[in-house]
PDB file of C-alpha atoms in Angstrom:
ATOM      1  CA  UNK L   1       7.902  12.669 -12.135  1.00 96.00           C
ATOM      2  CA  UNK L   2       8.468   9.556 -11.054  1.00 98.00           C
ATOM      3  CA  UNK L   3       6.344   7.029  -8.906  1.00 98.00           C
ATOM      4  CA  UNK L   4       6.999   3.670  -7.097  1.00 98.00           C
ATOM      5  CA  UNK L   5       3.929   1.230  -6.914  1.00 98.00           C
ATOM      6  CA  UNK L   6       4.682  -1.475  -4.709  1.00 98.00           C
ATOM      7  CA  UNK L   7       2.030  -4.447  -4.167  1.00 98.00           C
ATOM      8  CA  UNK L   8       2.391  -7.900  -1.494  1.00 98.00           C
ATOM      9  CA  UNK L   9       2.946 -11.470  -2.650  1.00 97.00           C
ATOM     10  CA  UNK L  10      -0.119 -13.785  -2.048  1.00 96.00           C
ATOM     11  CA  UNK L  11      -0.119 -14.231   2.071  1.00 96.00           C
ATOM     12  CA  UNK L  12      -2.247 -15.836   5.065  1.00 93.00           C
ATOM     13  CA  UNK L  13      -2.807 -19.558   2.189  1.00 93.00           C
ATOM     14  CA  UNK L  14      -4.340 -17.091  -0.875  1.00 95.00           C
ATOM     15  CA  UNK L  15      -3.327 -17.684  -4.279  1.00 96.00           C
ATOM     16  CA  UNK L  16      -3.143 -14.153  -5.489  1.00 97.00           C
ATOM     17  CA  UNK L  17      -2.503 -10.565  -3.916  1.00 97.00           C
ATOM     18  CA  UNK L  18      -4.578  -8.213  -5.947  1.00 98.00           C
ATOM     19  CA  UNK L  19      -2.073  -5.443  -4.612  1.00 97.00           C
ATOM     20  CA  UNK L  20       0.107  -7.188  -7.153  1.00 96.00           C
ATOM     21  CA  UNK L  21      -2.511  -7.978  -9.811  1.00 98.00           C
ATOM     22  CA  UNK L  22      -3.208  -4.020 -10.082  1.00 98.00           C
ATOM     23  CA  UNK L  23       0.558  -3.260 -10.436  1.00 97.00           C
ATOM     24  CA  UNK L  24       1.159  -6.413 -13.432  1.00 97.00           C
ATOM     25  CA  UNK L  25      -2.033  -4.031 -15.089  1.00 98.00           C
ATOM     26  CA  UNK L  26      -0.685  -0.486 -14.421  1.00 98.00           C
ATOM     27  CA  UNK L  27       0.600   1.468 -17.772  1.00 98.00           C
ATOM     28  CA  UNK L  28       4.353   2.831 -17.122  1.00 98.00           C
ATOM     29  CA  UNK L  29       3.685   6.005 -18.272  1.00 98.00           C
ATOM     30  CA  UNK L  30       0.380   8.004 -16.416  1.00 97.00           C
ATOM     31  CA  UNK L  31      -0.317  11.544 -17.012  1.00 96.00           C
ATOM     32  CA  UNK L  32       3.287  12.076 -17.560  1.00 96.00           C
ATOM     33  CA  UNK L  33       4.636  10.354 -14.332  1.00 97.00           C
ATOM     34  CA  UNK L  34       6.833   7.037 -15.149  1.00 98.00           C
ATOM     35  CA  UNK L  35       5.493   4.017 -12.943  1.00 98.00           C
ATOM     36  CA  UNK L  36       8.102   2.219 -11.269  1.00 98.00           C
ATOM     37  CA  UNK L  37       6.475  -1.384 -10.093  1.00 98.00           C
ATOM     38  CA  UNK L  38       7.653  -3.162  -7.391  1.00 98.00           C
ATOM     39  CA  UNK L  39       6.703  -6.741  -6.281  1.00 98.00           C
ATOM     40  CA  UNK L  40       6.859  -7.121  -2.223  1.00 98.00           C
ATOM     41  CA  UNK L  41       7.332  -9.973   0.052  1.00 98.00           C
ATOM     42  CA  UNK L  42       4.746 -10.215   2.750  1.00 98.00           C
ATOM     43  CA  UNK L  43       7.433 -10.510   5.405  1.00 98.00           C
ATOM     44  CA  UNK L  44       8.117  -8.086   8.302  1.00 98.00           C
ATOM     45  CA  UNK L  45      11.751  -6.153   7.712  1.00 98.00           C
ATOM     46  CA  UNK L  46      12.499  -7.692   4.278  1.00 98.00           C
ATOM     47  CA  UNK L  47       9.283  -6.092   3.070  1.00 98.00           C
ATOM     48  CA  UNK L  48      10.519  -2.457   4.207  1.00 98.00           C
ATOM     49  CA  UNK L  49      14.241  -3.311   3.402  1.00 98.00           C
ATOM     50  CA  UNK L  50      13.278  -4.199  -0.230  1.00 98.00           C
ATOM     51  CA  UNK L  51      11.070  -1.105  -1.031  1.00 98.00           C
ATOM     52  CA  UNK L  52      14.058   1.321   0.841  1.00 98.00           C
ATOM     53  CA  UNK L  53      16.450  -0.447  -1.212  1.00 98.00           C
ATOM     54  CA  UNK L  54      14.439   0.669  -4.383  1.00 98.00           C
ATOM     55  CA  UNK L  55      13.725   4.674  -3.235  1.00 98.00           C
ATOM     56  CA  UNK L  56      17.818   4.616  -2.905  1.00 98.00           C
ATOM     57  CA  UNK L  57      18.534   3.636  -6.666  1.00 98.00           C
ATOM     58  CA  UNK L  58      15.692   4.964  -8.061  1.00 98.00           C
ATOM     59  CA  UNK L  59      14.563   8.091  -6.137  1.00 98.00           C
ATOM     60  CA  UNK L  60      11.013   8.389  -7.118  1.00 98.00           C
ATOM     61  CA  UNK L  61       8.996  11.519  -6.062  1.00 98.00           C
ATOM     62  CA  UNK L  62       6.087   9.617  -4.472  1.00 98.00           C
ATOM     63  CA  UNK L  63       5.793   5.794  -2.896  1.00 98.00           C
ATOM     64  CA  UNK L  64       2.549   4.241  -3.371  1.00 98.00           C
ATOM     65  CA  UNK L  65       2.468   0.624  -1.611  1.00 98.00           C
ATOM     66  CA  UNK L  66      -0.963  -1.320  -1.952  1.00 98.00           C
ATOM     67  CA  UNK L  67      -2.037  -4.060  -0.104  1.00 98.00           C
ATOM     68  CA  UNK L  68      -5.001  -6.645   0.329  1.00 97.00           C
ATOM     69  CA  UNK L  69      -7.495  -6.137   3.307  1.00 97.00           C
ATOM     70  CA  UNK L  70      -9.611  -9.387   2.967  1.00 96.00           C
ATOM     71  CA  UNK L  71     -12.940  -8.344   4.391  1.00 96.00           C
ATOM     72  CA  UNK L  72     -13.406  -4.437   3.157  1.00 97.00           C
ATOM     73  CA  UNK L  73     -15.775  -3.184   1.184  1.00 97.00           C
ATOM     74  CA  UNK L  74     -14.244  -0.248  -0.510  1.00 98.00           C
ATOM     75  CA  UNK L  75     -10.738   0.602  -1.320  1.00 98.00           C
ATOM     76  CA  UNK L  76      -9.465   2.260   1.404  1.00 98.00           C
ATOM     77  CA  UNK L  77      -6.820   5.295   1.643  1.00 98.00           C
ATOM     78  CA  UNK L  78      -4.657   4.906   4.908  1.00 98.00           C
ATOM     79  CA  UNK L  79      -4.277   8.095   6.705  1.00 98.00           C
ATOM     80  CA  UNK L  80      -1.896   6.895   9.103  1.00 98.00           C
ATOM     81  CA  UNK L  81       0.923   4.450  10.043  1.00 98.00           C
ATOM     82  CA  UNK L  82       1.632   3.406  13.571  1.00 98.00           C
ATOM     83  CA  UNK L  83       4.640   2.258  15.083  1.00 98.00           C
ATOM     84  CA  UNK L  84       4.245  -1.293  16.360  1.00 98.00           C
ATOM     85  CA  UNK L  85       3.848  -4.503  14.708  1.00 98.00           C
ATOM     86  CA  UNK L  86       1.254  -7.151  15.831  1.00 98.00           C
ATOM     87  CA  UNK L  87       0.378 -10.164  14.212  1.00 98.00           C
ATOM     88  CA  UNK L  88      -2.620 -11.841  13.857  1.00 95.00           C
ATOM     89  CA  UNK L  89      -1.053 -14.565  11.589  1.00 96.00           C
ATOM     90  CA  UNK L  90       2.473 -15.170  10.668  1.00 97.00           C
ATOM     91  CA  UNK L  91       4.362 -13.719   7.826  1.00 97.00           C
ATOM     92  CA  UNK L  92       5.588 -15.817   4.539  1.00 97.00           C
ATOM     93  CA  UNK L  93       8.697 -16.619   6.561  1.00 98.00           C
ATOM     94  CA  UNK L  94       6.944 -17.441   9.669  1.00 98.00           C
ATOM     95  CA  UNK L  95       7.418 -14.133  11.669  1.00 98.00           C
ATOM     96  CA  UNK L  96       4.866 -13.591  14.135  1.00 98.00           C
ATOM     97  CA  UNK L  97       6.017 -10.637  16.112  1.00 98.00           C
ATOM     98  CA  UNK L  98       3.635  -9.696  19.194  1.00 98.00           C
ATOM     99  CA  UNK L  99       3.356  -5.872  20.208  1.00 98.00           C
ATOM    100  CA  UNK L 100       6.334  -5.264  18.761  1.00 98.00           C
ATOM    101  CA  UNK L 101       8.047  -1.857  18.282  1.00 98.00           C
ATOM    102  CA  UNK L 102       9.139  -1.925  14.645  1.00 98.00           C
ATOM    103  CA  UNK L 103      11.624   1.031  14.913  1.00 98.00           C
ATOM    104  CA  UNK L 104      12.673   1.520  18.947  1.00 98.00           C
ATOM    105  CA  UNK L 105      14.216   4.813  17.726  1.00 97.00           C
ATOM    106  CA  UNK L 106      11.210   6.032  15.475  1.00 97.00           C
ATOM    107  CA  UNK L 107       8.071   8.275  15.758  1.00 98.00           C
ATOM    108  CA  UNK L 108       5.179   6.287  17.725  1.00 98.00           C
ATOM    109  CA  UNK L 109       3.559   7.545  14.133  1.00 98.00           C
ATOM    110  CA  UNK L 110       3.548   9.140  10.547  1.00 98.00           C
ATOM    111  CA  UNK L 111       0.803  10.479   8.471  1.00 98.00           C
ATOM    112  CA  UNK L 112       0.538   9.636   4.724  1.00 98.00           C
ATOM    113  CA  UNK L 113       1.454  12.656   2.317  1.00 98.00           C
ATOM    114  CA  UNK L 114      -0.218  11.872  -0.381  1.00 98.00           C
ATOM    115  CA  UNK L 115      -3.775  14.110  -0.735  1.00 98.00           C
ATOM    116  CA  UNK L 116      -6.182  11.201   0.815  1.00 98.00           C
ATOM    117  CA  UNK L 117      -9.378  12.620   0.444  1.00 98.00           C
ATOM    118  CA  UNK L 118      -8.922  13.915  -2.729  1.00 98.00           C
ATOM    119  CA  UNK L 119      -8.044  10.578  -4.192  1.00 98.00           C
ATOM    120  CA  UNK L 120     -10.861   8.627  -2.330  1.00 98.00           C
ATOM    121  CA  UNK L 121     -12.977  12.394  -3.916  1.00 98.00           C
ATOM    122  CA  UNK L 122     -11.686  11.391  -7.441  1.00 98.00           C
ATOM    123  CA  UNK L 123     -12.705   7.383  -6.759  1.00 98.00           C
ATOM    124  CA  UNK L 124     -16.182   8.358  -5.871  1.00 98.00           C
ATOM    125  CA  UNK L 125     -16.402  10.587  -8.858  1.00 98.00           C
ATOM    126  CA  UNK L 126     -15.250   7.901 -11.300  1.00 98.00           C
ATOM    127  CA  UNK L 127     -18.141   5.522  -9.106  1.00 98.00           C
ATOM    128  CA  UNK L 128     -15.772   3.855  -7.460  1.00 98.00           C
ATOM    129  CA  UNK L 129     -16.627   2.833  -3.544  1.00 98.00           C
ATOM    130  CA  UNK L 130     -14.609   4.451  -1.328  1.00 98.00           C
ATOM    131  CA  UNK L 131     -13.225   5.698   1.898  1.00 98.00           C
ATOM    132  CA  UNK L 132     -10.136   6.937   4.654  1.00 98.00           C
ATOM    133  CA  UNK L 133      -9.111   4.079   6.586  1.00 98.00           C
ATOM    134  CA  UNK L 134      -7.620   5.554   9.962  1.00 98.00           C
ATOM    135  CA  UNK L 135      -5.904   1.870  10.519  1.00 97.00           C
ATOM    136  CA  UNK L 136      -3.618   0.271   8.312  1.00 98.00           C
ATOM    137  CA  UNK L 137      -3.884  -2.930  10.754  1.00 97.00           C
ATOM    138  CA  UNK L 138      -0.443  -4.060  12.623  1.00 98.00           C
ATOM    139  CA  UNK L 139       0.713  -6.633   9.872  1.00 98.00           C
ATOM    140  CA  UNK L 140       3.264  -6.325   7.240  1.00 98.00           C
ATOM    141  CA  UNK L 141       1.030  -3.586   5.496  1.00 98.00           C
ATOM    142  CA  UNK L 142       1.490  -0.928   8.326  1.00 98.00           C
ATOM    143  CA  UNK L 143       4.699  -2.407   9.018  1.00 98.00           C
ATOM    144  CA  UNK L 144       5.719  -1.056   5.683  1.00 98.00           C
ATOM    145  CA  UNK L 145       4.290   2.180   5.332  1.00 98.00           C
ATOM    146  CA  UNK L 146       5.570   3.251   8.308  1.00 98.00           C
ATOM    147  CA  UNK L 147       9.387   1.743   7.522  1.00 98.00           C
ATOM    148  CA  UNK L 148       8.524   3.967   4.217  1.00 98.00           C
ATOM    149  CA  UNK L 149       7.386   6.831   5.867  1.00 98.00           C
ATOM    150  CA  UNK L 150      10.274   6.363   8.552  1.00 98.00           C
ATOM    151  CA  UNK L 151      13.006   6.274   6.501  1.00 98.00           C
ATOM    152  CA  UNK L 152      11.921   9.256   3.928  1.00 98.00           C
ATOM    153  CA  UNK L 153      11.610  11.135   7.465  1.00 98.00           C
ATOM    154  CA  UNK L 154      14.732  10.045   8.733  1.00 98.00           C
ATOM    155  CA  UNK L 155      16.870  10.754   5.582  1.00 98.00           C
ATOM    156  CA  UNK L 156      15.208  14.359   5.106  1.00 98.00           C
ATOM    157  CA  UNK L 157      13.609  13.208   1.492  1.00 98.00           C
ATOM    158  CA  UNK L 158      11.825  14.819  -0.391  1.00 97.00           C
ATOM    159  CA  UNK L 159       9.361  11.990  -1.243  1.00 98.00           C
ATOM    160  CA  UNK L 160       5.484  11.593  -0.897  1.00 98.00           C
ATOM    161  CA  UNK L 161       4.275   8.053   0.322  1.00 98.00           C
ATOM    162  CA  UNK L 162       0.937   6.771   0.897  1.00 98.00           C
ATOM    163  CA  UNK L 163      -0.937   2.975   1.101  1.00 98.00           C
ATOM    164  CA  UNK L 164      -3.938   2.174  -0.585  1.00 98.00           C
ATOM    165  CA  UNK L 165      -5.570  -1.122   1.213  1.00 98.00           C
ATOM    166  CA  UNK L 166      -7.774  -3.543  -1.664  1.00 97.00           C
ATOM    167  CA  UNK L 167     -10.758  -5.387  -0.895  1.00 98.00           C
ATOM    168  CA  UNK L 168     -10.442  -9.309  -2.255  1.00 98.00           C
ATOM    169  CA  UNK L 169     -10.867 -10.267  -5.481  1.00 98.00           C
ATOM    170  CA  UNK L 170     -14.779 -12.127  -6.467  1.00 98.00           C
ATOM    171  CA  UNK L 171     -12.453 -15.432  -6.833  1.00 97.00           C
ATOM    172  CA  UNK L 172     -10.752 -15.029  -3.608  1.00 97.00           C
ATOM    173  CA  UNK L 173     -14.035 -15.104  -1.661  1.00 97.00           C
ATOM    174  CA  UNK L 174     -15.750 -17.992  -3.673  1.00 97.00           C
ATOM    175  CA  UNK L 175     -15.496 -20.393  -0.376  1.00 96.00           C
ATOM    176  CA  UNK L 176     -15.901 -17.572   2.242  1.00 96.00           C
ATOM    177  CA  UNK L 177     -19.758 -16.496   2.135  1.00 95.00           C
ATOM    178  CA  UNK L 178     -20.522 -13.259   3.232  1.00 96.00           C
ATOM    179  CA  UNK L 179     -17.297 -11.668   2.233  1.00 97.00           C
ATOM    180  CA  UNK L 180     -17.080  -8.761   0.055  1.00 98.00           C
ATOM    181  CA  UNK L 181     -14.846  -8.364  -3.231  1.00 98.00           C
ATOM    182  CA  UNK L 182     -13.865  -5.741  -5.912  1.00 98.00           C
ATOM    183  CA  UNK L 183     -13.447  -6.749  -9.766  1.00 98.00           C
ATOM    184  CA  UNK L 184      -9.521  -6.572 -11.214  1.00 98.00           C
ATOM    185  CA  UNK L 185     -10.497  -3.688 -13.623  1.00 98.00           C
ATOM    186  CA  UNK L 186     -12.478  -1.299 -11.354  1.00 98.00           C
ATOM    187  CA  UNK L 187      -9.400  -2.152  -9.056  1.00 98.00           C
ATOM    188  CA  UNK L 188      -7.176  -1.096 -11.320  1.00 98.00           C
ATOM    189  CA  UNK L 189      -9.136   2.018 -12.704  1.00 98.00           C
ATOM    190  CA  UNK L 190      -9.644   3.010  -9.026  1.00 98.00           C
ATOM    191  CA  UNK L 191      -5.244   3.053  -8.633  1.00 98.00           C
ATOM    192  CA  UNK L 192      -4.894   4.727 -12.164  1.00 98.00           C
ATOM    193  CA  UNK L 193      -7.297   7.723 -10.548  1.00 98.00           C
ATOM    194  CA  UNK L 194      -5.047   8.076  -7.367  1.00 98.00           C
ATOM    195  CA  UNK L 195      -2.028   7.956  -9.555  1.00 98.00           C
ATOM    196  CA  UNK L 196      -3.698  11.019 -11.893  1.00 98.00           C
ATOM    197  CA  UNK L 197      -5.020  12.569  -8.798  1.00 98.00           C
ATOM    198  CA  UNK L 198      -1.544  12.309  -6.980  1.00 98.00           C
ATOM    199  CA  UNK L 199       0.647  13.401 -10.332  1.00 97.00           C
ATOM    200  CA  UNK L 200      -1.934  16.612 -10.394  1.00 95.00           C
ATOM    201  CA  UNK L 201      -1.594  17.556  -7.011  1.00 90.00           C
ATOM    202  CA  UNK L 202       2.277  17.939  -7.975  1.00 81.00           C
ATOM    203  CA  UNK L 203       2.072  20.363 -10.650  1.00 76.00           C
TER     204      UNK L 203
END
């Protein structure tokens, strides 16, 4: 089996993504499944043209993008991805697009097909907070889970894909009082149990 962890670049003046500090952490081997990582820029269209790019050449059985949402308190397991891009801030390049359709041709939306509540089951089991998340937003993070889940659809694959959103890091929210963060490692134990959870859902 083989599984494609994507994470973001550092976006909206951050220093780090902790979408990508999980992935630098993440063994390449778990419960059996080789663990494809993928660094993403936090730009509308590259973003979903890069990870595409990568299910072509290296046809992995499940997608698994992660992404920072700055302000949660848990880690959050998307249920859905919606067809329309909105920005609140621009992109890394400076896109800013505004109630924008990001496929005219596709599905207004697509569920995730990875097993969400058993995942966010296994999290709480290993004490780890958290939930479903019914909105992946309308920035890049959406934007790419539905360009995944658009194109698997569209080319009849057989691939699982799913987006895990990550609260901040403790020294991302330093100078913003009031805002909650996640330490690296329970980050990082929390993706290892929706990889294990996600590989034994397979067999």
């Amino acid at each position: 089996m083989k599984i494609l962890v994507t994470g973001f670049d550092p976006f909206g003046g951050e220093k780090i993504n902790p979408a990508y500090e999980i992935i630098k952490r993440l063994s390449d081997l778990i419960d059996g499944a080789e663990i494809i990582k993928l660094q993403v820029p936090t730009v509308f269209n590259k973003s979903i043209k890069v990870v595409t790019q990568k299910i072509a050449e290296e046809k992995p059985d499940v997608v698994l993008c992660l992404g920072q949402a700055g302000g949660r308190y848990t880690v959050t397991v998307e249920r859905v991805a919606i067809n329309i891009d909105d920005a609140r801030i621009p992109d890394n390049e400076n896109n800013q697009p505004i109630d924008s359709l990001i496929d005219p041709d596709g599905e207004p939306a697509y569920f995730s097909t990875i097993p969400i509540k058993k995942i966010v089951n296994a999290m709480k089991m290993n004490k780890i907070p958290a939930e479903i998340s019914n909105t992946a937003g309308t920035f890049v993070c959406n934007h790419l889970l539905y360009g995944v889940l658009n194109y698997i659809y569209k080319n009849k694959l057989n691939t699982k894909a799913g987006f895990i959103h990550i609260p901040f890091l403790p020294e991302q929210v330093v100078d913003k009082p009031n805002t909650p963060s996640m330490d690296l490692n329970i980050l990082v134990n929390a993706i290892n149990v929706a990889i294990k959870t996600i590989v034994e859902e397979d067999k």
